[in-house]
Tab-separated table of C-alpha atoms in Angstrom:
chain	number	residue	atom	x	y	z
A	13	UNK	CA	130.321	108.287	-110.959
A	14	UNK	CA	132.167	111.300	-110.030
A	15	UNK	CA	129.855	113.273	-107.403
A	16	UNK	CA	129.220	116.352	-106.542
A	17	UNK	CA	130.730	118.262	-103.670
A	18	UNK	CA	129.907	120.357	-100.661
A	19	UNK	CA	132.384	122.455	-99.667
A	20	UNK	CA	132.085	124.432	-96.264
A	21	UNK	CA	133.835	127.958	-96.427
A	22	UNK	CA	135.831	129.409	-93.311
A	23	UNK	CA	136.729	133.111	-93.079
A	24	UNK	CA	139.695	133.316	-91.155
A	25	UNK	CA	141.563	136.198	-89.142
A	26	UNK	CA	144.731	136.069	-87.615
A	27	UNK	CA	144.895	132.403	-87.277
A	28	UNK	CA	140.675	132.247	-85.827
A	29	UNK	CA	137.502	131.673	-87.580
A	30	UNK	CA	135.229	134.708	-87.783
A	31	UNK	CA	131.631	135.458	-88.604
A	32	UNK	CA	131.089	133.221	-85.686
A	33	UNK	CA	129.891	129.337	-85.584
A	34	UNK	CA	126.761	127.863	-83.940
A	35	UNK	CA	128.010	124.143	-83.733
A	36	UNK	CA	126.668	121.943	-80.455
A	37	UNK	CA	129.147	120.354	-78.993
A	38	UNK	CA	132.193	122.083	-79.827
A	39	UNK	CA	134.357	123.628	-76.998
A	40	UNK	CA	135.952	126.457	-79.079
A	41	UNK	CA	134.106	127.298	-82.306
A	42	UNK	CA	136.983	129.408	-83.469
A	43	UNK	CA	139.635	127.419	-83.549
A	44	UNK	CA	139.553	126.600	-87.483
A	45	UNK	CA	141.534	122.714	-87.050
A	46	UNK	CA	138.467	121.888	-84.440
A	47	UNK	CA	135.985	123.471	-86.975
A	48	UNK	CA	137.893	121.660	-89.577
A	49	UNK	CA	137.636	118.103	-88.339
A	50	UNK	CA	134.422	118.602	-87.582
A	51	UNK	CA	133.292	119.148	-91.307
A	52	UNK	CA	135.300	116.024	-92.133
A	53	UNK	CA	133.554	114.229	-90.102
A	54	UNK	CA	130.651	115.144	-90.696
A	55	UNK	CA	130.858	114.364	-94.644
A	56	UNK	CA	132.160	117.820	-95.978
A	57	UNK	CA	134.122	116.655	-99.589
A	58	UNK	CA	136.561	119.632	-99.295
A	59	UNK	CA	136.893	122.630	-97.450
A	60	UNK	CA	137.991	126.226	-97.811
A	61	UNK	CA	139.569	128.429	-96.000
A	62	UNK	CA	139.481	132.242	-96.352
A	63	UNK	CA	142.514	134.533	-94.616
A	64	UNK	CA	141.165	137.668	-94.402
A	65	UNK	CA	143.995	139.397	-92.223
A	66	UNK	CA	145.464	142.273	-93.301
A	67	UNK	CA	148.467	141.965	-91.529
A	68	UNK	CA	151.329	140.504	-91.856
A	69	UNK	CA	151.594	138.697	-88.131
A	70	UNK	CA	147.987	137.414	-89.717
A	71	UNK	CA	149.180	135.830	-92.977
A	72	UNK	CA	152.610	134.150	-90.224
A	73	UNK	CA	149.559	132.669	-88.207
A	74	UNK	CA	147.938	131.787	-91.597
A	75	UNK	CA	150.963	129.343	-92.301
A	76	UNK	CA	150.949	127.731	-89.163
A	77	UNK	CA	147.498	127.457	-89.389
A	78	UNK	CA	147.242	125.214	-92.512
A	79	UNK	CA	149.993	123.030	-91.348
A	80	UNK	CA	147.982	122.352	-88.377
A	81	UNK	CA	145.202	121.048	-90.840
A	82	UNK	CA	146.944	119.214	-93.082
A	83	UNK	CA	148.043	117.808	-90.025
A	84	UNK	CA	144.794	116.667	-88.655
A	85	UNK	CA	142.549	116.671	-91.406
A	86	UNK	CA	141.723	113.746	-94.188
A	87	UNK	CA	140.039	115.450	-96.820
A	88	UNK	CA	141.161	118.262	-99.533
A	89	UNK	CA	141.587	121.566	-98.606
A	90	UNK	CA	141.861	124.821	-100.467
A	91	UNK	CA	143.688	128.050	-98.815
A	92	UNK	CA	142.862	131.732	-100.521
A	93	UNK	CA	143.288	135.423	-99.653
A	94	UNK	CA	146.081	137.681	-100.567
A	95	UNK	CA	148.185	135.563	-102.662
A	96	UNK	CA	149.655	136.830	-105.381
A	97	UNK	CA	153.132	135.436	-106.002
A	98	UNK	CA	154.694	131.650	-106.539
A	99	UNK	CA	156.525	131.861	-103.128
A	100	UNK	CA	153.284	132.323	-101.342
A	101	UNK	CA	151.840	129.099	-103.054
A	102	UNK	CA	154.903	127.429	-102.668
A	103	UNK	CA	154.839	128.552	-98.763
A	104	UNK	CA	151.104	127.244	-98.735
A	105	UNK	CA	151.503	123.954	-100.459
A	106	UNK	CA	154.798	123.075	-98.247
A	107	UNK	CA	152.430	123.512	-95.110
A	108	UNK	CA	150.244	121.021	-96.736
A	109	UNK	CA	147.321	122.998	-98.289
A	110	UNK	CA	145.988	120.969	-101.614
A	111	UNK	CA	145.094	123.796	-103.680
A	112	UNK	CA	145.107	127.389	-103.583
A	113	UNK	CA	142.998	129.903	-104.905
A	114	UNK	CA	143.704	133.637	-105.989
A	115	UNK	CA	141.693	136.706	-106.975
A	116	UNK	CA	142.424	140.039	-107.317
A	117	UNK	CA	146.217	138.994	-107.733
A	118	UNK	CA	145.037	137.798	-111.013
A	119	UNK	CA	143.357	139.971	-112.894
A	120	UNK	CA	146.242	142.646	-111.585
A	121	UNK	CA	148.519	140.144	-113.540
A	122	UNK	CA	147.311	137.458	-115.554
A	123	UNK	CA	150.082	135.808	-116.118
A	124	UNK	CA	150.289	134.647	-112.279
A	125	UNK	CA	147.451	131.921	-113.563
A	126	UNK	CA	150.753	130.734	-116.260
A	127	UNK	CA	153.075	130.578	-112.952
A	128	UNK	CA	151.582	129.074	-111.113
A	129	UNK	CA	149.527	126.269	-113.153
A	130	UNK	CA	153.328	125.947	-115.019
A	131	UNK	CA	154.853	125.241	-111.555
A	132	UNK	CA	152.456	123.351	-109.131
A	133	UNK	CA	150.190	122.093	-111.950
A	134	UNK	CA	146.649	123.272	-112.799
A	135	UNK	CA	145.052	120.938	-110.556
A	136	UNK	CA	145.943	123.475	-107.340
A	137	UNK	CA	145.109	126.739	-109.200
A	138	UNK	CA	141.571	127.697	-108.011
A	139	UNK	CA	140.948	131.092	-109.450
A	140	UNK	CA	137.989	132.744	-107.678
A	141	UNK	CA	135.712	135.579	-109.491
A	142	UNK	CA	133.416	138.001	-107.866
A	143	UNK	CA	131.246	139.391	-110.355
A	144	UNK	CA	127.785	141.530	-109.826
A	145	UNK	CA	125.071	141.577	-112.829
A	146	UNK	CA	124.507	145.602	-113.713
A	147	UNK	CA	122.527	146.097	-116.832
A	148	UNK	CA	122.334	142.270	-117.830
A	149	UNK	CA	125.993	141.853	-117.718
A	150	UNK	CA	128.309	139.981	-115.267
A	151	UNK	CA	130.552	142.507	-114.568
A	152	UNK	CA	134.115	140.956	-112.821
A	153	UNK	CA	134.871	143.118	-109.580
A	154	UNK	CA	138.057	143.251	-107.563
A	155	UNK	CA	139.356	143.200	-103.703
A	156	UNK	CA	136.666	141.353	-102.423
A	157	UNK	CA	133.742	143.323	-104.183
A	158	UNK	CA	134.239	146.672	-103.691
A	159	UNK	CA	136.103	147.670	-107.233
A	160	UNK	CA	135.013	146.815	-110.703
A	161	UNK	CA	136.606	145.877	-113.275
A	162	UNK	CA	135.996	146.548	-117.120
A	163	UNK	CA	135.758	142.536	-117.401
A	164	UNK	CA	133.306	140.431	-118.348
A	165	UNK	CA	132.670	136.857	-116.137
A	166	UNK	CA	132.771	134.820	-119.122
A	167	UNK	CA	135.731	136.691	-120.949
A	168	UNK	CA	137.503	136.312	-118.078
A	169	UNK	CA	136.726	132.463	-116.938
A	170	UNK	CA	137.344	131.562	-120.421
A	171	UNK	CA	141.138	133.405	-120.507
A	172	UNK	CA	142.130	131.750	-117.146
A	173	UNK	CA	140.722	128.668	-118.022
A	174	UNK	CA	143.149	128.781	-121.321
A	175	UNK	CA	146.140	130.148	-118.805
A	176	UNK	CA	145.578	127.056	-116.652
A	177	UNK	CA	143.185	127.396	-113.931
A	178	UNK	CA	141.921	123.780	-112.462
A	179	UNK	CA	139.000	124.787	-111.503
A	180	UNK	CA	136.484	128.160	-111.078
A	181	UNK	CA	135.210	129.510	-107.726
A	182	UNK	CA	132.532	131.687	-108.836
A	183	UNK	CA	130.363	134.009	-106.429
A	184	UNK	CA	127.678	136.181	-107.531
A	185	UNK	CA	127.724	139.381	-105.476
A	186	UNK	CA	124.016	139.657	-106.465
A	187	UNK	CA	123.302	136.545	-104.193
A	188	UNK	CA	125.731	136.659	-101.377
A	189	UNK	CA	124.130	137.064	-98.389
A	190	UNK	CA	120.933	136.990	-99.686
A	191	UNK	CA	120.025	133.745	-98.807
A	192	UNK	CA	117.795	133.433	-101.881
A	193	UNK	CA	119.923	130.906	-104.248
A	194	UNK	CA	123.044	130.659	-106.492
A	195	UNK	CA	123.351	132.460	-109.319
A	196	UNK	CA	122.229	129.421	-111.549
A	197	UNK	CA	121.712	130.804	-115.086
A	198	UNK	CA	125.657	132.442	-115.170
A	199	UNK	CA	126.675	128.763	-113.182
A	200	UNK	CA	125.033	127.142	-116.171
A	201	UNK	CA	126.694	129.051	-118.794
A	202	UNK	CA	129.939	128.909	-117.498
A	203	UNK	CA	129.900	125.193	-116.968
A	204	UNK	CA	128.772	124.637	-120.369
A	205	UNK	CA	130.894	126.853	-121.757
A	206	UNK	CA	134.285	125.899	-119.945
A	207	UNK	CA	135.538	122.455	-119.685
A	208	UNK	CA	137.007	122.784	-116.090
A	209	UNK	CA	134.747	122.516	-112.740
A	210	UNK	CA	132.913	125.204	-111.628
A	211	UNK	CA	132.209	125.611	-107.926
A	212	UNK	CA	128.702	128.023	-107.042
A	213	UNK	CA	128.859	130.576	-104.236
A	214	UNK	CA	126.627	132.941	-103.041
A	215	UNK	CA	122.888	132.761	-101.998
A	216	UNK	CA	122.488	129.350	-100.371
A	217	UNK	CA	119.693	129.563	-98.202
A	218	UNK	CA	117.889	125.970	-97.752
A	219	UNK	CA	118.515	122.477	-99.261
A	220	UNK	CA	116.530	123.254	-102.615
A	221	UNK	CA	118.976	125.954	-103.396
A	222	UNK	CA	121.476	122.979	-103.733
A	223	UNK	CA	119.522	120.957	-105.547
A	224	UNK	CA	118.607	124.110	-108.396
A	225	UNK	CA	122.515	124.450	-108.392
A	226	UNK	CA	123.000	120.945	-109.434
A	227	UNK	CA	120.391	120.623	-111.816
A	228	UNK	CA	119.745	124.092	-113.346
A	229	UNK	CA	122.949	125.701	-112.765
A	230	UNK	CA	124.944	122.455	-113.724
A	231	UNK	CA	127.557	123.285	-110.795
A	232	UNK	CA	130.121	120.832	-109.902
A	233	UNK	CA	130.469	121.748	-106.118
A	234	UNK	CA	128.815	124.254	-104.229
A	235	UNK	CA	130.077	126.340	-101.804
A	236	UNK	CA	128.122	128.575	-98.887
A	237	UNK	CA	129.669	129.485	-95.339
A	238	UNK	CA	126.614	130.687	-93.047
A	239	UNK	CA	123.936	127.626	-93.410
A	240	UNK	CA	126.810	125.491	-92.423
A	241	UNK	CA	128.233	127.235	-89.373
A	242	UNK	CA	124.613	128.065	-87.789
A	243	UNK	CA	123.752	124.293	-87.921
A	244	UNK	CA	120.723	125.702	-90.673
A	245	UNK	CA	121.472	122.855	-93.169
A	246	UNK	CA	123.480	120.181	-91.339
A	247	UNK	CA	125.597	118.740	-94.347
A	248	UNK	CA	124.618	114.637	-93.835
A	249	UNK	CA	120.682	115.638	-94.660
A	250	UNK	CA	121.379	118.286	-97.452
A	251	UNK	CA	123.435	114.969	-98.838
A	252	UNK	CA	120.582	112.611	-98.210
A	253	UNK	CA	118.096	115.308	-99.837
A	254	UNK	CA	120.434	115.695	-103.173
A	255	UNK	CA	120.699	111.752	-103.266
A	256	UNK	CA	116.787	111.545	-103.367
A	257	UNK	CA	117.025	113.891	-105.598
A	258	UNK	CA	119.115	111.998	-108.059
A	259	UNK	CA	121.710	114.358	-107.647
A	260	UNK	CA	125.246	111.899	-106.944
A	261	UNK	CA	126.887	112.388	-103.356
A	262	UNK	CA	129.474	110.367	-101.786
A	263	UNK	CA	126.845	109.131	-98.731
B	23	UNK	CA	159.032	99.978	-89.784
B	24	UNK	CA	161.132	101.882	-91.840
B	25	UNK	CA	158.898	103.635	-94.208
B	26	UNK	CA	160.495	106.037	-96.947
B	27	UNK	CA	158.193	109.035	-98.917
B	28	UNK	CA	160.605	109.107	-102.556
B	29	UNK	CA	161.590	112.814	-102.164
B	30	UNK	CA	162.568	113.948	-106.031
B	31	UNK	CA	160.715	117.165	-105.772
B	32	UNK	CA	157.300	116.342	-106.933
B	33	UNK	CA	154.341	117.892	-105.527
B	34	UNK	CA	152.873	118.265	-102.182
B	35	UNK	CA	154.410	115.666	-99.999
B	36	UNK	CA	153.478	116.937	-96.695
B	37	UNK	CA	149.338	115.120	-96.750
B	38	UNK	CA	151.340	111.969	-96.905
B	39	UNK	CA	153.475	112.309	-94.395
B	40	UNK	CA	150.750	113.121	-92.028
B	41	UNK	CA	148.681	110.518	-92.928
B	42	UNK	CA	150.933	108.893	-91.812
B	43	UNK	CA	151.353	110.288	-88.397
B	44	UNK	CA	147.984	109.682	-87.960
B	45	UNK	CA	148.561	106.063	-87.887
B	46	UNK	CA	151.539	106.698	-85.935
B	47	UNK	CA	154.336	106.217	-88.383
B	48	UNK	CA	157.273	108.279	-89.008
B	49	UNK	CA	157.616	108.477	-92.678
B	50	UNK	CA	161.490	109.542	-93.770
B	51	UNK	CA	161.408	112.166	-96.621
B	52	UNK	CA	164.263	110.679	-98.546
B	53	UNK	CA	165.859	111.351	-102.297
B	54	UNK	CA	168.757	109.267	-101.018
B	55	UNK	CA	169.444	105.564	-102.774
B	56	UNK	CA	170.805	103.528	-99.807
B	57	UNK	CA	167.998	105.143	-97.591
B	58	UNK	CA	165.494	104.279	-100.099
B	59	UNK	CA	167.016	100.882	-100.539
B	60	UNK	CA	167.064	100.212	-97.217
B	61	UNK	CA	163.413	100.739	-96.077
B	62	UNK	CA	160.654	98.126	-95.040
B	63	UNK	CA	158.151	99.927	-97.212
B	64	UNK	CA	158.324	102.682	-99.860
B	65	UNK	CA	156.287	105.319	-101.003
B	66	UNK	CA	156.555	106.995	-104.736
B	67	UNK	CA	154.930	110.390	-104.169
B	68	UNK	CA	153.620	112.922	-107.209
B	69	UNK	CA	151.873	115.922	-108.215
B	70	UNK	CA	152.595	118.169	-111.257
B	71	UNK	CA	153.677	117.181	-114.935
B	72	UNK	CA	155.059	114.364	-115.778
B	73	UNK	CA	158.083	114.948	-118.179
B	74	UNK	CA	159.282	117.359	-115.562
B	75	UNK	CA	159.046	114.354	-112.851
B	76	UNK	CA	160.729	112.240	-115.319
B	77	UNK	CA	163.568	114.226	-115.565
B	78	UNK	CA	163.898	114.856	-111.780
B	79	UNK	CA	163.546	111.111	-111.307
B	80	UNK	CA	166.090	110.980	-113.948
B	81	UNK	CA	168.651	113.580	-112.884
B	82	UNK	CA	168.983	111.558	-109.375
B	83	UNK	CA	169.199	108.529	-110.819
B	84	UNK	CA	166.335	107.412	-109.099
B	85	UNK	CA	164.914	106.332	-112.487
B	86	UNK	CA	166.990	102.823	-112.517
B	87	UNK	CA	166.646	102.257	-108.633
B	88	UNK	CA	162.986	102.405	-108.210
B	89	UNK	CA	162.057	99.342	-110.928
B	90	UNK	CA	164.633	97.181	-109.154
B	91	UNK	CA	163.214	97.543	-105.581
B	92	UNK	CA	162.008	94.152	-103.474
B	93	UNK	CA	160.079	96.014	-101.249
B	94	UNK	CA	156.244	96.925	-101.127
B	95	UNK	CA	156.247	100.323	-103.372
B	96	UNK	CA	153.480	102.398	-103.556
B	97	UNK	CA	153.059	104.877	-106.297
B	98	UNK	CA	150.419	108.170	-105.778
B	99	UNK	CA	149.020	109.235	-108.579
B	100	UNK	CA	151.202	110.827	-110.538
B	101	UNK	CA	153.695	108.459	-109.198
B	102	UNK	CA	151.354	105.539	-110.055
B	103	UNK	CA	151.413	106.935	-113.752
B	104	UNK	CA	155.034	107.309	-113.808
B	105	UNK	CA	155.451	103.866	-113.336
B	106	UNK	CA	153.476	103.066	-116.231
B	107	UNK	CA	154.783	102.285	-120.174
B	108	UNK	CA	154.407	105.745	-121.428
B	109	UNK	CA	152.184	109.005	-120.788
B	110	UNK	CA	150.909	110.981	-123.147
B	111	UNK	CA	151.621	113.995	-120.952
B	112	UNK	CA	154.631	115.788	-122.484
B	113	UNK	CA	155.159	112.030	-124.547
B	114	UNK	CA	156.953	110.519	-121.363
B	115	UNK	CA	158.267	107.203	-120.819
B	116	UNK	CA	157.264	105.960	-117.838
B	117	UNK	CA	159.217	103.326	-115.623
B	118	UNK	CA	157.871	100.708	-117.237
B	119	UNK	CA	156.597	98.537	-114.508
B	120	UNK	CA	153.084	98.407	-114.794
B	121	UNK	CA	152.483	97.526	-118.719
B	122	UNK	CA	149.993	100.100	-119.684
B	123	UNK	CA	150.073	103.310	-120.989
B	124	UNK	CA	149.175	106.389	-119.579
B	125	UNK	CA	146.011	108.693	-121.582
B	126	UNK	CA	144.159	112.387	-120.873
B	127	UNK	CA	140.885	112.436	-120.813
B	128	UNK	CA	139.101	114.017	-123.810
B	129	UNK	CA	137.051	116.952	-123.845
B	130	UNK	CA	134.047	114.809	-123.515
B	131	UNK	CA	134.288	115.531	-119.744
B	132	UNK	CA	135.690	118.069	-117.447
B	133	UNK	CA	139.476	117.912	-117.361
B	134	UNK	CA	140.671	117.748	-114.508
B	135	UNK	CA	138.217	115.074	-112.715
B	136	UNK	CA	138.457	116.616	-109.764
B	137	UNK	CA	136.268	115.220	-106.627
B	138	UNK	CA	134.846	111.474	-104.840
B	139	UNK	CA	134.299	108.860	-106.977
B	140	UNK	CA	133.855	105.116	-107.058
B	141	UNK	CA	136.247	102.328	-106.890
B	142	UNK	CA	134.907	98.989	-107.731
B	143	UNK	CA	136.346	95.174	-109.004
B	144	UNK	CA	138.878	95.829	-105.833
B	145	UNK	CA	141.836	92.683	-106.509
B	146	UNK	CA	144.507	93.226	-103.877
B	147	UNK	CA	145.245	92.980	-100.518
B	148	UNK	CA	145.469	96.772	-100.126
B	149	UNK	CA	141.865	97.030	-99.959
B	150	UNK	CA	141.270	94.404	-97.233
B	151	UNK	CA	137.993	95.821	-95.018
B	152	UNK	CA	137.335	98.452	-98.554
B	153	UNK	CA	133.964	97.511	-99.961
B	154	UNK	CA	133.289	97.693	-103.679
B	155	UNK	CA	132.054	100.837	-104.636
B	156	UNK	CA	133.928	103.019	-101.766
B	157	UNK	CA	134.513	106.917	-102.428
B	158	UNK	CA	138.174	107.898	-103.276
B	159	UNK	CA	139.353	111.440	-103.990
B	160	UNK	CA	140.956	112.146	-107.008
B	161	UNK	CA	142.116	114.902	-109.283
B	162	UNK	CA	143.977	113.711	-112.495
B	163	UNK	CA	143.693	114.904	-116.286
B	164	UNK	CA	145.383	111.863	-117.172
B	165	UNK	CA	144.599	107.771	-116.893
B	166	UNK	CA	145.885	104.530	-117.012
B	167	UNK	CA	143.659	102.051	-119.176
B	168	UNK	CA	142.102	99.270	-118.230
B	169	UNK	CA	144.318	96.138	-118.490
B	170	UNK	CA	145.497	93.296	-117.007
B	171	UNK	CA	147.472	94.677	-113.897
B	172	UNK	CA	144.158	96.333	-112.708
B	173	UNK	CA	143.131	95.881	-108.932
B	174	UNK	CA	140.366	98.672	-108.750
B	175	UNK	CA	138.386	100.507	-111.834
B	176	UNK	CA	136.723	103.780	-112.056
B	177	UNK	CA	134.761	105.755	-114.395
B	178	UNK	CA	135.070	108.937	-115.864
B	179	UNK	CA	133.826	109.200	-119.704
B	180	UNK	CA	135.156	105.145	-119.717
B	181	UNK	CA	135.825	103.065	-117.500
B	182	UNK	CA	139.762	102.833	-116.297
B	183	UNK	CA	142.621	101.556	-114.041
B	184	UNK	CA	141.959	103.540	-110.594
B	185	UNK	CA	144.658	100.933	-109.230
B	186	UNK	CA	147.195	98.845	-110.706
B	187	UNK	CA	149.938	96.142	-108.981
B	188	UNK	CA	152.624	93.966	-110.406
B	189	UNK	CA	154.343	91.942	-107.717
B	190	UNK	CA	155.787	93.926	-105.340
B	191	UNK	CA	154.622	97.448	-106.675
B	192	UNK	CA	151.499	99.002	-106.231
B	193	UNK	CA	149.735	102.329	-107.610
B	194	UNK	CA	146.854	104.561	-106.674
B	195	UNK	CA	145.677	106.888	-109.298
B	196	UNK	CA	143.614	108.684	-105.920
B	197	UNK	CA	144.837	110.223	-103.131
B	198	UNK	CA	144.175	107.512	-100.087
B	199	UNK	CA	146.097	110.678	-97.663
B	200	UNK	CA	142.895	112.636	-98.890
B	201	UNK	CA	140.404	110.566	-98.847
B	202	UNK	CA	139.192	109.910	-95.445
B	203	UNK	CA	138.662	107.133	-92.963
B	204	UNK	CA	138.742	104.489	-95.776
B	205	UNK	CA	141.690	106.029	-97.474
B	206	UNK	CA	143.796	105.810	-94.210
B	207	UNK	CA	142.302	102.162	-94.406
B	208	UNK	CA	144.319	101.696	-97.666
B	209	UNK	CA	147.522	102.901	-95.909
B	210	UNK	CA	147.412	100.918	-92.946
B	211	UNK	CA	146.724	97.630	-95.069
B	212	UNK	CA	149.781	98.943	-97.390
B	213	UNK	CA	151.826	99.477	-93.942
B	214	UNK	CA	150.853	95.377	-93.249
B	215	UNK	CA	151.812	94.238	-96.530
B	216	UNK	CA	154.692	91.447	-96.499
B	217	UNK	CA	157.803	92.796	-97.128
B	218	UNK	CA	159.920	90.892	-98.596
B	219	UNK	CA	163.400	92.595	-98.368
């Protein structure tokens, strides 16, 4: 049965992890290949990695950066943040990344999602969507957040779905940070109504968040940054806890 | 050990060669016949759509070579469907060397699978030390059927060919370069295959 993943998020600047890590036993919590192996090993199913650099030297130190995990790491691992042409992804997937994932990029020009899914297949386009909930409706919002759109979440997972997208990275700006739970009723209705995974991000707070994402919000992987890095949920017991809960894992 | 990754311009390359460096093997990115001829063991890469593969495979000629290989050949997903009878991704014709033919998924299920899943009914020496039921990584819209040149099954809406080998050639539909300790187990076992060249 195919089961449902955990995917640990990394923000990365200039070629270092930020928000800071709380792991025991690591010498240097910010170097992103230590971080990454880490996660591997301790049962992560893929893992993502945000560049949030604004400079160019930054997005250089990106490159060399996910060479150095495809390098060391065994498991699948997606690269997103300021990508918005096919030489980028072709750049990215050269250095070994498995999938990529653009934004903003997007919605600027749809048609990207046709390039790229066209070129590398759909299977490594990963199109993320921030969208906030004002007046009952999902409204899509651009460059990380702080611009919105006149789109709707749905509208707009259903066209990149049709212009090839693999798979949907959706985070509810209602719940980031919050620590209070995914965004499970939108999760639901975009799983049910699009026939390509949908990965939940945004509000995971403790192991029964997880489980309400699996079963109410019928995600297919789930996706949270903080819990992980502070050592709050350690990823082999929120795996134990979904398989009790007779949610599949691989274990 | 010569070992050879079949460079025709399909997909991401780069995991395998790793993986391979992590068990200490310099694997030769080659699109060259007499190279490809000439290695111990051979690996038939993939990832994108397969008429376009076809006609890269095609266009270098490789299309003739890689059915009359000797050598332990192992096909990666898309390169394990390529080597089937047909696809019905852009109506291909395969290779031909596994007899099966090549289906998508219906709408029944999410399309891609993308994510762990089971590998069970393991029948080949590439899985020595894998135990039934082991978590592989995949992402494919497409399948082999079940059939007679089956070594490991997996389900997803049905139950299909996750594996397949005919004599000297082998094919993954997973990724064994993604899929952890026990898919670098499946390398290494492919690495101690006999070769027969």
């Amino acid at each position: 049965m195919l089961t449902k993943r955990i995917i640990p998020c990394l923000d990365i600047k200039n070629g270092r992890t930020v928000k800071g890590v709380n792991f025991v036993n690591l010498i240097d919590a910010g170097d992103p290949v230590v971080l990454a192996k880490q996660y591997a090993e301790l049962g992560a199913d893929e893992l993502v990695f945000l560049d949030i650099s604004a400079t160019l030297e930054g997005r250089k130190t990106m490159l060399e950066m996910v060479l150095k995990v495809a390098e060391q790491v065994n498991i699948p691992f997606t690269v997103g943040g300021g990508i918005s042409s096919i030489a980028d992804v072709d750049l990215l997937l050269k250095s070994g990344a498995d999938k990529v994932s653009i934004n903003s990029s997007a919605i600027k020009r749809p048609e990207l999602v046709n390039e790229l899914a066209d070129k590398f297949g759909n299977q490594c386009v990963v199109v993320a969507i921030d969208a906030k909930q004002i007046d009952g409706e999902w409204i899509v919002h651009l460059a990380g957040g702080t611009i919105a759109t006149k789109l709707n979440l749905f509208d707009w997972a259903k066209e990149v779905e049709k212009r090839g997208a693999g798979e949907i990275l959706f985070t509810s700006m209602n719940n980031d940070g919050t620590k209070a739970g995914f965004a499970n009723e939108a999760l639901a209705k975009l799983s049910t109504e699009l026939n390509i995974p949908i990965i939940a991000s945004g509000g995971a707070g403790t192991v029964q968040h997880f489980i309400d994402t699996f079963k109410i919000g019928k995600s297919d992987a789930a996706l949270a940054a903080s819990v992980f890095h502070f050592g709050e949920i350690p990823i082999l017991e929120l795996k134990q806890e979904l398989k009790e809960n007779n949610i599949p894992v691989r274990l | 050990m010569k070992l050879v990754i079949i460079d025709y311009g399909a997909g991401n390359i780069k995991s395998i060669q790793f993986a391979f460096k992590r068990l200490g093997i310099n694997a030769v990115l080659s699109n060259n016949i007499d190279e490809i001829k000439a290695a111990d063991k051979i690996i038939f890469p993939g990832v994108g759509e397969a008429s376009s593969a076809m006609k890269m495979l095609q266009e270098s000629g490789l299309d003739k070579i890689i059915p009359t290989l000797k050598q332990p050949v192992l096909g990666i997903c898309l390169g394990m469907q390529l080597m089937c009878n047909s696809s019905e991704e852009g109506t291909t014709k395969g290779l031909g060397i596994f007899n099966v033919n090549v289906k998508r998924f219906s709408n029944a299920v999410k399309v891609p699978q993308m994510g762990w899943n089971t590998i069970s009914n393991l029948k080949s020496d590439l899985f020595t030390g894998i135990k039934e039921k082991e978590f592989m990584y995949l992402v494919h819209s497409f399948y082999a059927e079940n059939c007679k040149e089956s070594i490991a099954k997996t389900a997803y809406e049905i139950e299909y060919a996750s594996a397949l080998q005919k004599d000297n050639f082998y094919g993954v539909q997973f990724h064994p370069e993604k899929s952890g300790i026990e898919g670098e187990k499946i390398l290494k076992n492919f690495l101690e295959l006999k070769t027969n060249n």
